[in-house]
mmCIF file with all atom_site columns, C-alpha atoms and ligand atoms in Angstrom:
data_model
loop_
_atom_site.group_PDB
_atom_site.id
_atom_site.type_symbol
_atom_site.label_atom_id
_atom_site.label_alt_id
_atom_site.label_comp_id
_atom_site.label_asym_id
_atom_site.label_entity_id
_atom_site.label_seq_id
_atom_site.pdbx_PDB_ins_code
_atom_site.Cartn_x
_atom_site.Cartn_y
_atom_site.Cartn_z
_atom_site.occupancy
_atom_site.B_iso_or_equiv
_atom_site.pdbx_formal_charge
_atom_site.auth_seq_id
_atom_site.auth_comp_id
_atom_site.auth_asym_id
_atom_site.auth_atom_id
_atom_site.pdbx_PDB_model_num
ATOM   1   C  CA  . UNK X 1 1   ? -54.367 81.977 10.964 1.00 86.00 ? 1   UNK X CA  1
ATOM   2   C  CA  . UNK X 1 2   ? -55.190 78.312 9.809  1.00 89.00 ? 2   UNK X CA  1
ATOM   3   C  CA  . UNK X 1 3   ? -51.420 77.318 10.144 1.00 91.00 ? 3   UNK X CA  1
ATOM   4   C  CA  . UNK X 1 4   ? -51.822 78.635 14.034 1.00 94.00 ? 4   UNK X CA  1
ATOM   5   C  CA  . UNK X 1 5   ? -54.984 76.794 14.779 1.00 97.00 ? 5   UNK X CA  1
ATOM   6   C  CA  . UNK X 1 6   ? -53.629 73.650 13.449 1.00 97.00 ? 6   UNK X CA  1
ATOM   7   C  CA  . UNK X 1 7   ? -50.386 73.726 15.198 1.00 97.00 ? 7   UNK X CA  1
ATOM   8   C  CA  . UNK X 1 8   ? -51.936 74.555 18.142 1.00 98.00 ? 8   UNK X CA  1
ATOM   9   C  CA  . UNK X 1 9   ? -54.365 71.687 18.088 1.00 98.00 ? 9   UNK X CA  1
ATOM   10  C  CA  . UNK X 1 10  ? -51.916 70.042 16.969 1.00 98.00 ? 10  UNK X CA  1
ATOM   11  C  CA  . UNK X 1 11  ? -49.375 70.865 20.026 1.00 98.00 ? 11  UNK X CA  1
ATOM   12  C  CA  . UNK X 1 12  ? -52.161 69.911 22.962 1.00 98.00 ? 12  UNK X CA  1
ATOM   13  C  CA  . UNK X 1 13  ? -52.887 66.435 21.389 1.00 98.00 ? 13  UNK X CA  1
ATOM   14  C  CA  . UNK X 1 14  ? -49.860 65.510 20.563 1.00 98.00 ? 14  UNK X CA  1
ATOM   15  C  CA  . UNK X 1 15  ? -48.338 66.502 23.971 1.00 98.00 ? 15  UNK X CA  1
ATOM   16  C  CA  . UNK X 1 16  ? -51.575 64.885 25.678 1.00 98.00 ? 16  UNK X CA  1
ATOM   17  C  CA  . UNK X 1 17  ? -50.999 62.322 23.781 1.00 98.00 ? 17  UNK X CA  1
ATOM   18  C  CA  . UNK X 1 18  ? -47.064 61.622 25.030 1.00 98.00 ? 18  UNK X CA  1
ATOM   19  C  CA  . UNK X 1 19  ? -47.854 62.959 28.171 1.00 98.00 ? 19  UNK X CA  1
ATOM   20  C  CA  . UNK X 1 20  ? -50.824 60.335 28.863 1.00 98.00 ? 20  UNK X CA  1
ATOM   21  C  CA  . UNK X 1 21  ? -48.560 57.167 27.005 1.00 97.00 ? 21  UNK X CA  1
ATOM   22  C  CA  . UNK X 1 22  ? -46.000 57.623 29.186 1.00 97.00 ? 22  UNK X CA  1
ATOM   23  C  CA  . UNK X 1 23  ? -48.286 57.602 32.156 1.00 97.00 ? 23  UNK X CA  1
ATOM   24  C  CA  . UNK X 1 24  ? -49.642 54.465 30.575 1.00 95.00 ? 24  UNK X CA  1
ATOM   25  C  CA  . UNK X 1 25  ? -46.155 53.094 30.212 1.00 93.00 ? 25  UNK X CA  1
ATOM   26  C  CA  . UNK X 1 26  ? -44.923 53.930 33.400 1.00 94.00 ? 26  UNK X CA  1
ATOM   27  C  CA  . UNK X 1 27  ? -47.558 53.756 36.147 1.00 96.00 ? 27  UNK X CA  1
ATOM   28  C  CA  . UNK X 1 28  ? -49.797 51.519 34.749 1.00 93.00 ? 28  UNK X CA  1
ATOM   29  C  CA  . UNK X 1 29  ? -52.525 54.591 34.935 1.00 95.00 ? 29  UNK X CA  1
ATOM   30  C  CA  . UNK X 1 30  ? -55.621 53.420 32.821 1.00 95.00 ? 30  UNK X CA  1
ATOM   31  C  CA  . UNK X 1 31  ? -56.188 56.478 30.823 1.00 97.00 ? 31  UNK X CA  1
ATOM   32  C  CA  . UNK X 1 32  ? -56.942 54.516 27.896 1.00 96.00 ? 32  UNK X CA  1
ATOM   33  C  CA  . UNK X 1 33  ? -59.380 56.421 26.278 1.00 97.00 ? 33  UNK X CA  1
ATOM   34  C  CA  . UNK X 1 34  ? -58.441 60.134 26.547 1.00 98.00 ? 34  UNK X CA  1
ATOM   35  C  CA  . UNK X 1 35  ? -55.184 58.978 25.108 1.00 98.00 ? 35  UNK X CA  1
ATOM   36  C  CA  . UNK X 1 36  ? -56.904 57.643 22.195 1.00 98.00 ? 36  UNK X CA  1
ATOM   37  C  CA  . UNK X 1 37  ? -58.660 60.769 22.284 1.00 98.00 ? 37  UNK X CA  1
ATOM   38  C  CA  . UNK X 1 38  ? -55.799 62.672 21.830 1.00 98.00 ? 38  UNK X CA  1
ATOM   39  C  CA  . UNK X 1 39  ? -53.883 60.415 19.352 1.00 98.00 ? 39  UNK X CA  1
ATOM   40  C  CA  . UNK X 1 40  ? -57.014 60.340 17.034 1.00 98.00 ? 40  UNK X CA  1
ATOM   41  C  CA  . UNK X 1 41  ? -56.876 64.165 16.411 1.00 98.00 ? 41  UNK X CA  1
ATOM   42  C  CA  . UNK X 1 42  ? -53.020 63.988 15.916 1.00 98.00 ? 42  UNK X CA  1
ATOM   43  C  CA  . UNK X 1 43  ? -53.994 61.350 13.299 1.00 98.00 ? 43  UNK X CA  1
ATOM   44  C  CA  . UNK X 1 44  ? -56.732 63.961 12.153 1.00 98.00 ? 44  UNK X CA  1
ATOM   45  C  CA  . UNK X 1 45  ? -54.421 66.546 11.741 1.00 98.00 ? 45  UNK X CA  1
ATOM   46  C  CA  . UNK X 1 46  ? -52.568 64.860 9.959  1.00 98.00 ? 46  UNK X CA  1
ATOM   47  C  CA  . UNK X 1 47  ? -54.703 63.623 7.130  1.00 98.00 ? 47  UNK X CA  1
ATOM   48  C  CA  . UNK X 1 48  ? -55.458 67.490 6.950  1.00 98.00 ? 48  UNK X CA  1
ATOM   49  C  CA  . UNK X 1 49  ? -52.003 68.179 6.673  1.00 98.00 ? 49  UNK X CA  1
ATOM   50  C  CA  . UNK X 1 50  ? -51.649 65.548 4.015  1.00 98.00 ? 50  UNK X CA  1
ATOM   51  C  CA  . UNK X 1 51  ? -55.039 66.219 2.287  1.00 98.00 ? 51  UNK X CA  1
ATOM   52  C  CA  . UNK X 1 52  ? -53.454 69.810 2.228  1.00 97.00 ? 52  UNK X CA  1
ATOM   53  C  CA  . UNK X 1 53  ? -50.150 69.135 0.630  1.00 97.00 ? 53  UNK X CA  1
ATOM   54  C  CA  . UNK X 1 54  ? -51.418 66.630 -1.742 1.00 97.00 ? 54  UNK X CA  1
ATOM   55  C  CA  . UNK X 1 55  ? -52.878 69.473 -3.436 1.00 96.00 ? 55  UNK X CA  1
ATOM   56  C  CA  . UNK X 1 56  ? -49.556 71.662 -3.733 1.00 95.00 ? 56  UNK X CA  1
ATOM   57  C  CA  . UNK X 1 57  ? -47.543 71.292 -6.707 1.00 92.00 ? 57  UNK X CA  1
ATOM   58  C  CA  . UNK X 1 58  ? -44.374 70.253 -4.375 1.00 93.00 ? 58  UNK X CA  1
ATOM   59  C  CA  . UNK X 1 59  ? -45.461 68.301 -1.573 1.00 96.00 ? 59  UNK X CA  1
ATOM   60  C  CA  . UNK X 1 60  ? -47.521 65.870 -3.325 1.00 97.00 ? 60  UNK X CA  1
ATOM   61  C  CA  . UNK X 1 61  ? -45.780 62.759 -2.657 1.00 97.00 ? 61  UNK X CA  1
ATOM   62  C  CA  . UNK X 1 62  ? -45.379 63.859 0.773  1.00 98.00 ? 62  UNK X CA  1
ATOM   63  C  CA  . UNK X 1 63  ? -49.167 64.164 1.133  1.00 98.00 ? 63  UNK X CA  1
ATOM   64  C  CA  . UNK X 1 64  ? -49.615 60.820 -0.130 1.00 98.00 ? 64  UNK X CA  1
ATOM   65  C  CA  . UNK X 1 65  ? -47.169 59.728 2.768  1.00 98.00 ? 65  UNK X CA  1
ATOM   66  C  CA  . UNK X 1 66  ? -48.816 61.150 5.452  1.00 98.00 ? 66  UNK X CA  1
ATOM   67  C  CA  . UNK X 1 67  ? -52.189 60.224 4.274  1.00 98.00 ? 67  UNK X CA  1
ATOM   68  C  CA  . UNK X 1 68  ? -51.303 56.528 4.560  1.00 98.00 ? 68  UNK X CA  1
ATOM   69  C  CA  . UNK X 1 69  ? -49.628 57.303 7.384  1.00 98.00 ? 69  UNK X CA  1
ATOM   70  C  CA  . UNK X 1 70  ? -52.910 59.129 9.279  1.00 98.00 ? 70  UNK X CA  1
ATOM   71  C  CA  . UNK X 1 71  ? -54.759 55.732 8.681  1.00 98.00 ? 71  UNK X CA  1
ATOM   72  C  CA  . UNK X 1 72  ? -51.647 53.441 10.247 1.00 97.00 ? 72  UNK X CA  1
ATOM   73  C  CA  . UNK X 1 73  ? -51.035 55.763 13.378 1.00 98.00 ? 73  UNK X CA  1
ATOM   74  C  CA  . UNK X 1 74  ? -55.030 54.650 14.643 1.00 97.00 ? 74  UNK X CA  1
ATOM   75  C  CA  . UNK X 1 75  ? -54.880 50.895 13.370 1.00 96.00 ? 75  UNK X CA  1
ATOM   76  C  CA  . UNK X 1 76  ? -51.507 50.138 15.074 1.00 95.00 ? 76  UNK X CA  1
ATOM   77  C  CA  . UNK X 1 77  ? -52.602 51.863 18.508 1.00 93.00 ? 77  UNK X CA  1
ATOM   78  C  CA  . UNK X 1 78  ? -55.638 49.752 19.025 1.00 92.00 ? 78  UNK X CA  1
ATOM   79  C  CA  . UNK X 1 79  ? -53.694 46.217 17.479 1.00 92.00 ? 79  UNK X CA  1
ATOM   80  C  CA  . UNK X 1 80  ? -50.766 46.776 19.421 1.00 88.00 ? 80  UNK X CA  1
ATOM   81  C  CA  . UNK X 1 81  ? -51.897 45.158 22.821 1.00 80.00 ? 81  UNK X CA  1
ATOM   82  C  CA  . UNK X 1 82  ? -51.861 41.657 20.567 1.00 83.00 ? 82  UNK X CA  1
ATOM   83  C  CA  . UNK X 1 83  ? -48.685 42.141 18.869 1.00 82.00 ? 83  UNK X CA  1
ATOM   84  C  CA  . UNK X 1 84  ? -45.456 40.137 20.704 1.00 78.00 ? 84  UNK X CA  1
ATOM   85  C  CA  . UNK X 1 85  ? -47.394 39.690 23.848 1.00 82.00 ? 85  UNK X CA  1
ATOM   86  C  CA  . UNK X 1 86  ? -44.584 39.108 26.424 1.00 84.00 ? 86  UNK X CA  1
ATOM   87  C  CA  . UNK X 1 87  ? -40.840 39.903 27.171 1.00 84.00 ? 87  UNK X CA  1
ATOM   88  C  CA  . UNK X 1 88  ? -40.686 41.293 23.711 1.00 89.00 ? 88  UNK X CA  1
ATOM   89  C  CA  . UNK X 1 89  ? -43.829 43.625 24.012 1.00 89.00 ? 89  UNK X CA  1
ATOM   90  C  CA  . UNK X 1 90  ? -41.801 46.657 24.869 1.00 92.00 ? 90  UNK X CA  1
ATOM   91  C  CA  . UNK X 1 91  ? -40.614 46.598 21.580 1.00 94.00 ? 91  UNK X CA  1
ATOM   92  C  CA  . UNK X 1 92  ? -43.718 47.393 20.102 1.00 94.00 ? 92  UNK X CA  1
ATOM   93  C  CA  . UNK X 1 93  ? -44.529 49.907 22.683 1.00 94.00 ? 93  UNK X CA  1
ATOM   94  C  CA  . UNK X 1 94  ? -41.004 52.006 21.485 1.00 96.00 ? 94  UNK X CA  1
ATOM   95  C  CA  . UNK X 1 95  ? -42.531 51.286 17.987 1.00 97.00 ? 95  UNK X CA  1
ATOM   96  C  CA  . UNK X 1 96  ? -45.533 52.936 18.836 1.00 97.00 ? 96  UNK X CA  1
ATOM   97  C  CA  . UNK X 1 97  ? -44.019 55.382 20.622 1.00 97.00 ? 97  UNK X CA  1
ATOM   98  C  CA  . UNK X 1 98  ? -41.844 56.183 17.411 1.00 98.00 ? 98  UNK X CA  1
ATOM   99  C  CA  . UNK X 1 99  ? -44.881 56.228 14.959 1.00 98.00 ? 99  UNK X CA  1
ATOM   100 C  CA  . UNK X 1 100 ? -46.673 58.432 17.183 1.00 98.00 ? 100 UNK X CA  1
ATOM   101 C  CA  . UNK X 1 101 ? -43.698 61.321 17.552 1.00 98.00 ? 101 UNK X CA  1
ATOM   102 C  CA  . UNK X 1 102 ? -43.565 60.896 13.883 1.00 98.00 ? 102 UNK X CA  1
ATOM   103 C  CA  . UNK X 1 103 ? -46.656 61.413 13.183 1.00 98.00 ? 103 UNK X CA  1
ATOM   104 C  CA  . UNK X 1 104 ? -46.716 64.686 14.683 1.00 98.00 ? 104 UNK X CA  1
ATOM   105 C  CA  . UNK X 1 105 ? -43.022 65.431 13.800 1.00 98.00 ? 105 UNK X CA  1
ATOM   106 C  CA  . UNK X 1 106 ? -44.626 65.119 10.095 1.00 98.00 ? 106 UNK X CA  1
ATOM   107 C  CA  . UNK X 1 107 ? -47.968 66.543 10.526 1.00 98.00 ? 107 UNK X CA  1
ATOM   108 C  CA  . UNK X 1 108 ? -46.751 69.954 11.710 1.00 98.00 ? 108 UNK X CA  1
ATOM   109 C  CA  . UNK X 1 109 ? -44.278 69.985 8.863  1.00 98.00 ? 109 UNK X CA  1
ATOM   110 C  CA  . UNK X 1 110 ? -47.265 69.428 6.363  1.00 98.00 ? 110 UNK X CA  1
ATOM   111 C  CA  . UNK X 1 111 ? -49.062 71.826 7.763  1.00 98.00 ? 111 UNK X CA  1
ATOM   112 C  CA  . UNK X 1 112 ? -46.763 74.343 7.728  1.00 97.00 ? 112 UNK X CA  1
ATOM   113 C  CA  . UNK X 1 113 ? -45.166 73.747 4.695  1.00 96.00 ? 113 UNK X CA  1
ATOM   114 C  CA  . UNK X 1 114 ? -48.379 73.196 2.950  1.00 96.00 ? 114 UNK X CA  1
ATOM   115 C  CA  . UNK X 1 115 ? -50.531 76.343 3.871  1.00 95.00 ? 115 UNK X CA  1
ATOM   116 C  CA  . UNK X 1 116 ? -47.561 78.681 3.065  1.00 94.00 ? 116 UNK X CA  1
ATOM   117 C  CA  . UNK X 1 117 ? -47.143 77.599 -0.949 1.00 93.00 ? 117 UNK X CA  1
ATOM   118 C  CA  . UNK X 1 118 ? -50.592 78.416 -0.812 1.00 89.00 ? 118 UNK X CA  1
ATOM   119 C  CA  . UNK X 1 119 ? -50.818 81.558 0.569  1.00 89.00 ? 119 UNK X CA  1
ATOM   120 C  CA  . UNK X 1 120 ? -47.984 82.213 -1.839 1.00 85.00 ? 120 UNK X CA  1
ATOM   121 C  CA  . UNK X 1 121 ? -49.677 81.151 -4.841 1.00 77.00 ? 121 UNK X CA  1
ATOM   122 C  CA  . UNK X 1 122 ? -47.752 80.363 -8.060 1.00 68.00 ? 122 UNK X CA  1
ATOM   123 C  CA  . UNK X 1 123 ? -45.684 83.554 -7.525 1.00 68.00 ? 123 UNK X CA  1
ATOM   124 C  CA  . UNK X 1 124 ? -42.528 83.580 -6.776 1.00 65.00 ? 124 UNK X CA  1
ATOM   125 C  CA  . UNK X 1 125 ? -40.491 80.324 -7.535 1.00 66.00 ? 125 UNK X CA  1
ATOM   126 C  CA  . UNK X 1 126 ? -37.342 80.513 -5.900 1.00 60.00 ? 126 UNK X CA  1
ATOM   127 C  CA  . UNK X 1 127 ? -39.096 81.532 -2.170 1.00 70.00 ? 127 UNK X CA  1
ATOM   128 C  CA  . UNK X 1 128 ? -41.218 78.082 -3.497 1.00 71.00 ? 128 UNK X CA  1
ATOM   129 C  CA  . UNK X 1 129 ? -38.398 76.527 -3.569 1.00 75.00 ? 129 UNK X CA  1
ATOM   130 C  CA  . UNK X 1 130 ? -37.076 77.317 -0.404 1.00 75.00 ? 130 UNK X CA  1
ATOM   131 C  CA  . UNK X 1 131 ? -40.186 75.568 1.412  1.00 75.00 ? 131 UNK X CA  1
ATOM   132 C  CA  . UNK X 1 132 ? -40.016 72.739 -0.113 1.00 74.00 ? 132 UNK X CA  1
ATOM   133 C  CA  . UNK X 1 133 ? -36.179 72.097 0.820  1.00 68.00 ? 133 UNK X CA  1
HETATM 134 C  C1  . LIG U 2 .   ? -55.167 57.048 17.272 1.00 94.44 ? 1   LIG U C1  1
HETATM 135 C  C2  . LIG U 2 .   ? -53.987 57.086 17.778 1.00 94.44 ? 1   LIG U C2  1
HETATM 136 C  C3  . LIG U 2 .   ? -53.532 56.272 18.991 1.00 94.44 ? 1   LIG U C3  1
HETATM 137 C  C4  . LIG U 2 .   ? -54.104 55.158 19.570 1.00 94.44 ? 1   LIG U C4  1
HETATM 138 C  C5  . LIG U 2 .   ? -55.371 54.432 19.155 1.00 94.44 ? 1   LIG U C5  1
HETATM 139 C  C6  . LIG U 2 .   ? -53.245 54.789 20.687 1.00 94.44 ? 1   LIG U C6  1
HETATM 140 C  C7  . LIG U 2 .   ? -53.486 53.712 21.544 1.00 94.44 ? 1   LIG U C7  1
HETATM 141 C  C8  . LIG U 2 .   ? -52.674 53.335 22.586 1.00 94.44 ? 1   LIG U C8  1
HETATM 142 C  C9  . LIG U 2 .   ? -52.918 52.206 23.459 1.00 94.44 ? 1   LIG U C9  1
HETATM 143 C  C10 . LIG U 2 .   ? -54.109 51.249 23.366 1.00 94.44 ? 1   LIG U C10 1
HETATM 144 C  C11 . LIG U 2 .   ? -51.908 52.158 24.364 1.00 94.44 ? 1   LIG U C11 1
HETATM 145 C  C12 . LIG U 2 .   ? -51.682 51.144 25.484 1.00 94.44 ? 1   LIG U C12 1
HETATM 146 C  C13 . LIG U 2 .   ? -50.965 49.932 24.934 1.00 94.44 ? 1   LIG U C13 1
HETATM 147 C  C14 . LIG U 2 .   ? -50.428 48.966 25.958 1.00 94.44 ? 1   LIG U C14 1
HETATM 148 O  O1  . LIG U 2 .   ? -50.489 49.226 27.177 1.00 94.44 ? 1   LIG U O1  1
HETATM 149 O  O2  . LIG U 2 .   ? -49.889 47.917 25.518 1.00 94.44 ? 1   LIG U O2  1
HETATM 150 C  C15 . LIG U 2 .   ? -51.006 53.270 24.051 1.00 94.44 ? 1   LIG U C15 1
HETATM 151 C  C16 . LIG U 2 .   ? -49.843 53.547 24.724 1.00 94.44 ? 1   LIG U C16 1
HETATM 152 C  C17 . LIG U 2 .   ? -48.962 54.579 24.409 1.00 94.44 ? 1   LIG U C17 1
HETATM 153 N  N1  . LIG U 2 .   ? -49.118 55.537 23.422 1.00 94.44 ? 1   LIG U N1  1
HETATM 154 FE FE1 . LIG U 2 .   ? -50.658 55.587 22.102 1.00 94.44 ? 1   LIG U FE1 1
HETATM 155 N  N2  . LIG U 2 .   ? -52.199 55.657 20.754 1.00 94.44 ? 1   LIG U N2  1
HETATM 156 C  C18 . LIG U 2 .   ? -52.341 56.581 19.740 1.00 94.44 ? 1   LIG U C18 1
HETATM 157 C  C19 . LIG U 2 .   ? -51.497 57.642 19.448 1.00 94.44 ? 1   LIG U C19 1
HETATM 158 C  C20 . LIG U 2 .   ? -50.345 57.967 20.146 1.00 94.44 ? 1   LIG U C20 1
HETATM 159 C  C21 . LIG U 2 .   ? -49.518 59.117 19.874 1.00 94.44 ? 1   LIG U C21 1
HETATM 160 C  C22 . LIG U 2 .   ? -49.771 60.186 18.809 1.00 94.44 ? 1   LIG U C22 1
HETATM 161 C  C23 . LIG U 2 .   ? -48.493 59.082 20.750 1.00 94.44 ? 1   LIG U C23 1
HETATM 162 C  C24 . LIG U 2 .   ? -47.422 60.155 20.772 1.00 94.44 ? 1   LIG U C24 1
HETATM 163 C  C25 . LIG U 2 .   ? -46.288 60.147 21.102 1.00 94.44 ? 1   LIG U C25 1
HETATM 164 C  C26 . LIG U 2 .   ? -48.647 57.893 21.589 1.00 94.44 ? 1   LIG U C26 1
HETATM 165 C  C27 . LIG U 2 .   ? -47.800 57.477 22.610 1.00 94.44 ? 1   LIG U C27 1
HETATM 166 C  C28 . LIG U 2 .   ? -48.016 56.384 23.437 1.00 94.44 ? 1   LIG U C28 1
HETATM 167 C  C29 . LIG U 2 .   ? -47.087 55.931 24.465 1.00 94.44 ? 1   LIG U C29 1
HETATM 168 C  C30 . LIG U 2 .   ? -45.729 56.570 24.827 1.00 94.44 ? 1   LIG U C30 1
HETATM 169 C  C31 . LIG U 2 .   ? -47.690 54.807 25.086 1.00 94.44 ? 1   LIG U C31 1
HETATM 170 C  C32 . LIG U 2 .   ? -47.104 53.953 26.232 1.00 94.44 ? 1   LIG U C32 1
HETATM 171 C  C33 . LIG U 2 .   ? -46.234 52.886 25.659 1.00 94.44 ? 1   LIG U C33 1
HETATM 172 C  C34 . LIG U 2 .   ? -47.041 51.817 24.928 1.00 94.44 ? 1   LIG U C34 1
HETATM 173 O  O3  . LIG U 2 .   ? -47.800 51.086 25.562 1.00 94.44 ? 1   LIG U O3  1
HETATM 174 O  O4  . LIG U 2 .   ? -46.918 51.750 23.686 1.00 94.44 ? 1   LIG U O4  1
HETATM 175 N  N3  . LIG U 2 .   ? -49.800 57.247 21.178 1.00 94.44 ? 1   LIG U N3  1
HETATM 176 N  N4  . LIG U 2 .   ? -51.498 53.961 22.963 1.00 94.44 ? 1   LIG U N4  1
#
């Protein structure tokens, strides 16, 4: 049931979140702030997904990742107008673009991944295993 709820929340901000960057990108529209919005919960769910796996056996390291990660995804959004002002800026807009698919690409994975070994407990190590691959 947690899994769900996350994913779902999950799944409307980060599509709200493409959906409104790309309407940023392309049209100019100036929906700023419900795109923040929606990016900071991505980045929340994400530092639950890594708060969660940093408690799991396996996924530790991972958790550690997207921890650091949850606190980069907010810092570069509101930098990025400054960074390579000019002919080069669309660089940093695929960058951001990039971080932000990857922060849900590895959000949902922690989540996921994370919840199951514990609703498994310490049973069964091979099916353990198999989650963490
Ligand atoms: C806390 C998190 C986030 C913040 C503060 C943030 C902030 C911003 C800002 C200020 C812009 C306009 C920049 C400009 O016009 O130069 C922007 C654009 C954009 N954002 Fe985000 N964003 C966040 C998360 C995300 C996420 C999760 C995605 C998911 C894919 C995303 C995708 C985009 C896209 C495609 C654009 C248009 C291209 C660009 O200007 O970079 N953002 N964002």
């Amino acid at each position: 049931m947690a899994t769900r709820i996350l994913q779902v929340i999950l799944g409307v901000a980060g599509l709200g979140a493409l959906a409104l960057g790309i309407l940023i990108w392309t049209m100019g529209l100036n929906v700023y702030a419900i795109h923040m919005l929606f990016g900071l919960i991505v980045a929340l769910t994400l530092l639950v997904g890594g708060i969660l796996a940093v408690t799991t056996r396996e996924l530790r390291i991972w958790g550690i990742v997207g921890i650091i990660y949850a606190l980069i995804v907010p810092v570069f959004g509101v930098t990025q107008f400054g960074i390579l002002p000019g002919g080069l800026h669309w660089l940093i807009q695929t960058a951001h673009l990039l971080v932000g698919l990857g922060a849900i690409a590895l959000a949902g994975n922690l989540v996921t991944r994370s919840l199951a070994l514990k609703r498994m407990g310490s049973n069964g190590a091979a099916t353990r295993s198999q989650i963490v691959r």
